[in-house]
Every structure is written in structure tokens, then in C-alpha cells.
Short mmCIF file of C-alpha atoms in Angstrom, two decimals:
data_model
loop_
_atom_site.label_atom_id
_atom_site.label_comp_id
_atom_site.label_asym_id
_atom_site.label_seq_id
_atom_site.Cartn_x
_atom_site.Cartn_y
_atom_site.Cartn_z
CA MET I 1 0.00 0.00 0.00
CA SER I 2 1.45 3.35 -1.09
CA GLN I 3 2.15 6.05 1.47
CA PRO I 4 0.28 9.37 1.20
CA PRO I 5 2.41 12.25 -0.07
CA PRO I 6 4.13 14.27 2.67
CA LEU I 7 2.36 17.40 3.82
CA PRO I 8 3.74 20.73 2.59
CA ILE I 9 6.14 22.28 5.10
CA VAL I 10 5.18 25.91 5.69
CA LEU I 11 6.98 28.77 7.42
CA HIS I 12 4.60 31.58 8.41
CA ALA I 13 6.06 35.08 8.84
CA ASP I 14 3.86 37.81 10.25
CA ALA I 15 4.20 40.43 12.97
CA ASP I 16 0.64 39.92 14.26
CA GLN I 17 0.27 37.14 16.83
CA LEU I 18 -3.49 36.93 16.21
CA ILE I 19 -2.90 36.19 12.53
CA ILE I 20 -0.17 33.66 13.39
CA ASP I 21 -2.60 31.84 15.72
CA ALA I 22 -5.53 31.98 13.28
CA VAL I 23 -3.47 30.57 10.43
CA ALA I 24 -2.05 27.82 12.65
CA HIS I 25 -5.60 26.82 13.61
CA LEU I 26 -6.78 26.95 10.01
CA LEU I 27 -3.92 24.84 8.65
CA TYR I 28 -3.69 22.31 11.49
CA GLY I 29 -3.55 18.80 10.04
CA HIS I 30 -3.24 20.07 6.46
CA VAL I 31 0.39 21.20 6.46
CA THR I 32 3.47 20.84 8.61
CA LEU I 33 4.04 24.24 10.23
CA VAL I 34 7.55 25.05 11.39
CA PRO I 35 7.92 27.62 14.22
CA PRO I 36 6.77 31.01 12.87
CA VAL I 37 8.85 34.18 12.77
CA MET I 38 7.56 37.59 13.79
CA SER I 39 10.28 39.99 12.65
CA LEU I 40 12.06 40.66 9.37
CA ARG I 41 15.41 40.15 11.05
CA ALA I 42 14.36 36.70 12.30
CA LEU I 43 13.00 35.86 8.86
CA ASP I 44 16.24 36.86 7.12
CA GLU I 45 18.18 34.70 9.58
CA ARG I 46 15.86 31.70 9.21
CA ILE I 47 16.01 31.77 5.42
CA ARG I 48 19.77 32.20 5.40
CA ILE I 49 20.50 29.38 7.86
CA ASN I 50 17.60 26.96 7.73
CA ARG I 51 15.42 26.79 4.63
CA HIS I 52 13.91 23.39 5.43
CA PHE I 53 10.42 24.32 4.32
CA ASP I 54 8.49 24.23 1.05
CA ILE I 55 6.52 27.46 1.22
CA LEU I 56 7.01 30.82 2.89
CA LEU I 57 3.63 32.28 3.86
CA LEU I 58 4.40 35.98 4.17
CA GLY I 59 2.28 38.86 5.44
CA MET I 60 2.14 41.67 2.89
CA HIS I 61 2.84 44.37 5.47
CA PHE I 62 5.36 42.90 7.82
CA GLY I 63 7.29 44.87 10.42
CA GLY I 64 5.67 48.13 9.32
CA THR I 65 6.95 47.86 5.76
CA SER I 66 5.89 46.29 2.46
CA ALA I 67 7.14 42.76 1.89
CA LEU I 68 7.80 43.40 -1.81
CA SER I 69 11.51 44.16 -1.42
CA ARG I 70 12.00 40.99 0.66
CA ILE I 71 10.16 38.90 -1.94
CA ARG I 72 12.46 40.19 -4.69
CA GLN I 73 15.52 39.64 -2.55
CA TYR I 74 14.63 36.09 -1.50
CA VAL I 75 13.54 34.96 -4.96
CA SER I 76 16.71 36.30 -6.59
CA ARG I 77 18.92 34.54 -4.04
CA TYR I 78 16.97 31.31 -3.56
CA THR I 79 15.30 30.49 -6.86
CA GLU I 80 13.61 27.35 -5.50
CA LEU I 81 11.80 29.28 -2.73
CA LYS I 82 8.02 29.45 -3.14
CA ILE I 83 6.37 32.48 -1.55
CA LEU I 84 2.65 32.86 -0.88
CA VAL I 85 1.52 36.33 0.21
CA LEU I 86 -1.33 36.89 2.66
CA THR I 87 -2.67 40.42 2.26
CA GLY I 88 -5.32 42.60 3.81
CA LEU I 89 -5.08 45.04 0.91
CA GLY I 90 -7.48 44.75 -1.99
CA GLY I 91 -6.95 45.68 -5.60
CA LEU I 92 -5.23 44.23 -8.61
CA ASN I 93 -2.27 46.53 -8.22
CA VAL I 94 -1.16 44.71 -5.05
CA THR I 95 -1.56 41.32 -6.72
CA GLN I 96 0.36 42.42 -9.81
CA GLN I 97 3.19 43.82 -7.69
CA CYS I 98 3.49 40.60 -5.66
CA LEU I 99 3.57 38.35 -8.72
CA LYS I 100 6.00 40.66 -10.51
CA ALA I 101 8.28 40.52 -7.46
CA GLY I 102 8.31 36.72 -7.67
CA ALA I 103 5.54 35.50 -5.36
CA ARG I 104 3.76 32.32 -6.45
CA GLY I 105 0.40 33.29 -5.04
CA VAL I 106 -1.64 35.95 -3.28
CA VAL I 107 -4.49 35.29 -0.84
CA ALA I 108 -6.81 37.96 0.57
CA LYS I 109 -7.16 37.79 4.35
CA VAL I 110 -10.92 38.21 4.04
CA SER I 111 -11.15 34.92 2.14
CA ALA I 112 -8.25 33.06 3.74
CA LYS I 113 -10.58 30.71 5.63
CA GLU I 114 -11.98 29.40 2.34
CA GLU I 115 -8.87 29.67 0.18
CA LEU I 116 -5.63 29.28 2.13
CA ARG I 117 -5.46 25.48 2.09
CA ALA I 118 -6.17 25.38 -1.64
CA ALA I 119 -3.61 28.13 -2.26
CA ILE I 120 -0.88 26.21 -0.42
CA ALA I 121 -1.71 23.01 -2.32
CA GLU I 122 -1.61 24.87 -5.65
CA VAL I 123 1.69 26.63 -4.95
CA HIS I 124 3.23 23.44 -3.52
CA SER I 125 2.37 21.58 -6.73
CA GLY I 126 4.12 24.24 -8.81
CA GLY I 127 1.11 26.36 -9.74
CA VAL I 128 0.17 29.97 -9.12
CA PHE I 129 -2.78 30.98 -6.93
CA ILE I 130 -4.65 34.26 -7.13
CA SER I 131 -7.47 34.88 -4.67
CA PRO I 132 -10.67 35.49 -6.67
CA ALA I 133 -11.32 38.39 -4.29
CA LEU I 134 -8.23 40.06 -5.76
CA GLY I 135 -8.96 39.38 -9.42
CA SER I 136 -8.67 36.72 -12.10
CA PRO I 137 -5.78 35.89 -14.47
CA SER I 138 -7.57 37.80 -17.23
CA ASP I 139 -7.91 40.80 -14.90
CA LEU I 140 -4.15 40.74 -14.33
CA ALA I 141 -3.69 40.90 -18.08
CA THR I 142 -5.83 44.06 -18.17
CA PRO I 143 -3.49 46.78 -16.85
CA GLU I 144 -6.30 49.34 -16.83
CA LEU I 145 -8.08 47.44 -14.02
CA ALA I 146 -5.13 48.08 -11.72
CA SER I 147 -6.08 51.75 -11.72
CA VAL I 148 -9.67 51.34 -10.54
CA GLY I 149 -10.68 51.55 -6.91
CA GLU I 150 -11.33 48.72 -4.49
CA VAL I 151 -15.12 49.27 -4.47
CA THR I 152 -15.19 49.02 -8.27
CA LEU I 153 -13.34 45.70 -8.09
CA GLN I 154 -15.74 44.48 -5.40
CA VAL I 155 -18.66 45.34 -7.68
CA LEU I 156 -17.00 43.28 -10.43
CA THR I 157 -16.48 40.30 -8.12
CA LEU I 158 -20.10 40.33 -6.90
CA ALA I 159 -21.54 40.89 -10.37
CA ARG I 160 -19.60 37.87 -11.60
CA ARG I 161 -21.46 35.84 -8.97
CA GLY I 162 -24.73 36.79 -10.63
CA MET I 163 -25.86 39.25 -7.96
CA SER I 164 -28.31 41.99 -8.89
CA ASP I 165 -27.49 45.68 -8.57
CA LYS I 166 -29.76 45.85 -5.52
CA GLU I 167 -27.99 42.92 -3.82
CA ILE I 168 -24.58 44.40 -4.55
CA ALA I 169 -25.68 47.80 -3.25
CA GLY I 170 -26.87 46.21 -0.01
CA LEU I 171 -23.64 44.30 0.54
CA LEU I 172 -21.39 47.26 -0.21
CA ALA I 173 -23.60 49.87 1.50
CA ILE I 174 -23.89 52.01 -1.63
CA THR I 175 -26.85 52.98 -3.84
CA THR I 176 -27.92 51.05 -6.94
CA ALA I 177 -26.95 54.17 -8.91
CA GLY I 178 -23.50 53.80 -7.34
CA VAL I 179 -23.33 50.18 -8.50
CA GLN I 180 -24.23 51.27 -12.03
CA HIS I 181 -21.56 53.98 -11.86
CA HIS I 182 -18.91 51.39 -10.97
CA LYS I 183 -20.15 49.08 -13.72
CA ALA I 184 -19.81 51.95 -16.21
CA ILE I 185 -16.18 52.37 -15.10
CA LEU I 186 -15.60 48.63 -15.57
CA LYS I 187 -17.15 48.65 -19.03
CA ARG I 188 -14.89 51.50 -20.05
CA VAL I 189 -11.62 50.04 -18.78
CA MET I 190 -12.48 46.50 -19.95
CA SER I 191 -13.60 47.76 -23.38
CA LEU I 192 -17.02 46.11 -23.07
CA PRO I 193 -19.77 47.06 -25.54
CA PRO I 194 -22.65 49.30 -24.44
CA GLY I 195 -25.96 47.79 -23.40
CA HIS I 196 -26.66 44.72 -21.31
CA THR I 197 -23.63 42.82 -19.97
CA ASP I 198 -23.69 39.27 -18.63
CA TRP I 199 -21.17 39.79 -15.85
CA THR I 200 -21.08 36.08 -15.01
CA VAL I 201 -19.08 35.43 -18.19
CA VAL I 202 -16.90 38.56 -18.13
#
């Protein structure tokens, strides 16, 4: 009888103890977590001396600074290192910056409960994971979307789920006219034709 594949070994780096604890609870039994690090200095030291892990799960804002420079630095020095970013920031611009820096995936904190395990499995297998809350691969290929606001992107995400303008307005605490305004912005930057749009296929 064949043995199950070994669990991914994950190092979590974040300055917030609450996030460290929540992630440990969420991933318990699904990965092998090595002791976390809570400072950039400790992270630099751990990666330099002991890189016995498969994935670095890195908070986007760590130690009061953006993690982008560290991602570039680590990926250039250790080409086999797989980095998955956990971010509280919305918007395609953040996702594009992380992937351009060399991260293999980006997960939104708001959807981590539903997505983090799948993201780790995807990155561990050699793939790239983008949280649907942060955009789709086709969105990343549309540079114009990086310039729109977070509410506009939220409208796009909810419209893709087939929600009506009224439902979207209720969830985002805006008016239906506001929803239509954001949809007009999306149509312009995505070069969609005028008239009715089936957002579930966009």
C-alpha cells in the first residue's frame, strides 16, 4: 500500500500574533508548520540558515513595511523558494506587484478561511494561486483594471457571482446608482460594448 504524499512544510512570517494563531488553527492537520517568525530580522536569519520548508507564507505588510523588497531579494537569491503572500489590501495593483516581485500566489485575508489550504496546495504543486477576491488571471492581463478603486473591483467580483445591482448595493452599503456607476467604469476600462452585460461570463 502506497504512502500518502508528505504534507507541505510551511513557514509563516507575520508580525501579528493573532494572525499567526488563526493561520495555525486553520492549517492544522493540512500542512506541517515550522515555528513562525515575527520579525524581518528573524525571517532573514531563518532563510539564510535553515530553509527546510516548502513554502514561505508571508504577510504583505510585515514589520511596518511592504514585503515586496523581501520577496524580490529572496527569490533572486533562492530560486527554488516558493512564496505565498497573505494580504489585507485589496486591488489588482497589489496582486500584480506581488507576482512581478516573484511571489507564487496571493491570498486575501478576508477569504483566507476558504482559500488558504487550496492556495498552499496549488503553490506546492508548482502552480500559481490568485485569490478570486483580488482578481482573475484575465484581470491581471488588463493593466487598466489596476487603476480602478477597491469598491469598483468588489462590484466586479459580486456581479460575476450573478448578484443583482440591488444585492450588490446592499452588501457594499452604496446605492444602486453607485453600482451602475462602478459598472460603467468597468465597461470603459475592460472595453465592453454598451448595453446589457452578462457579468457572469466577463
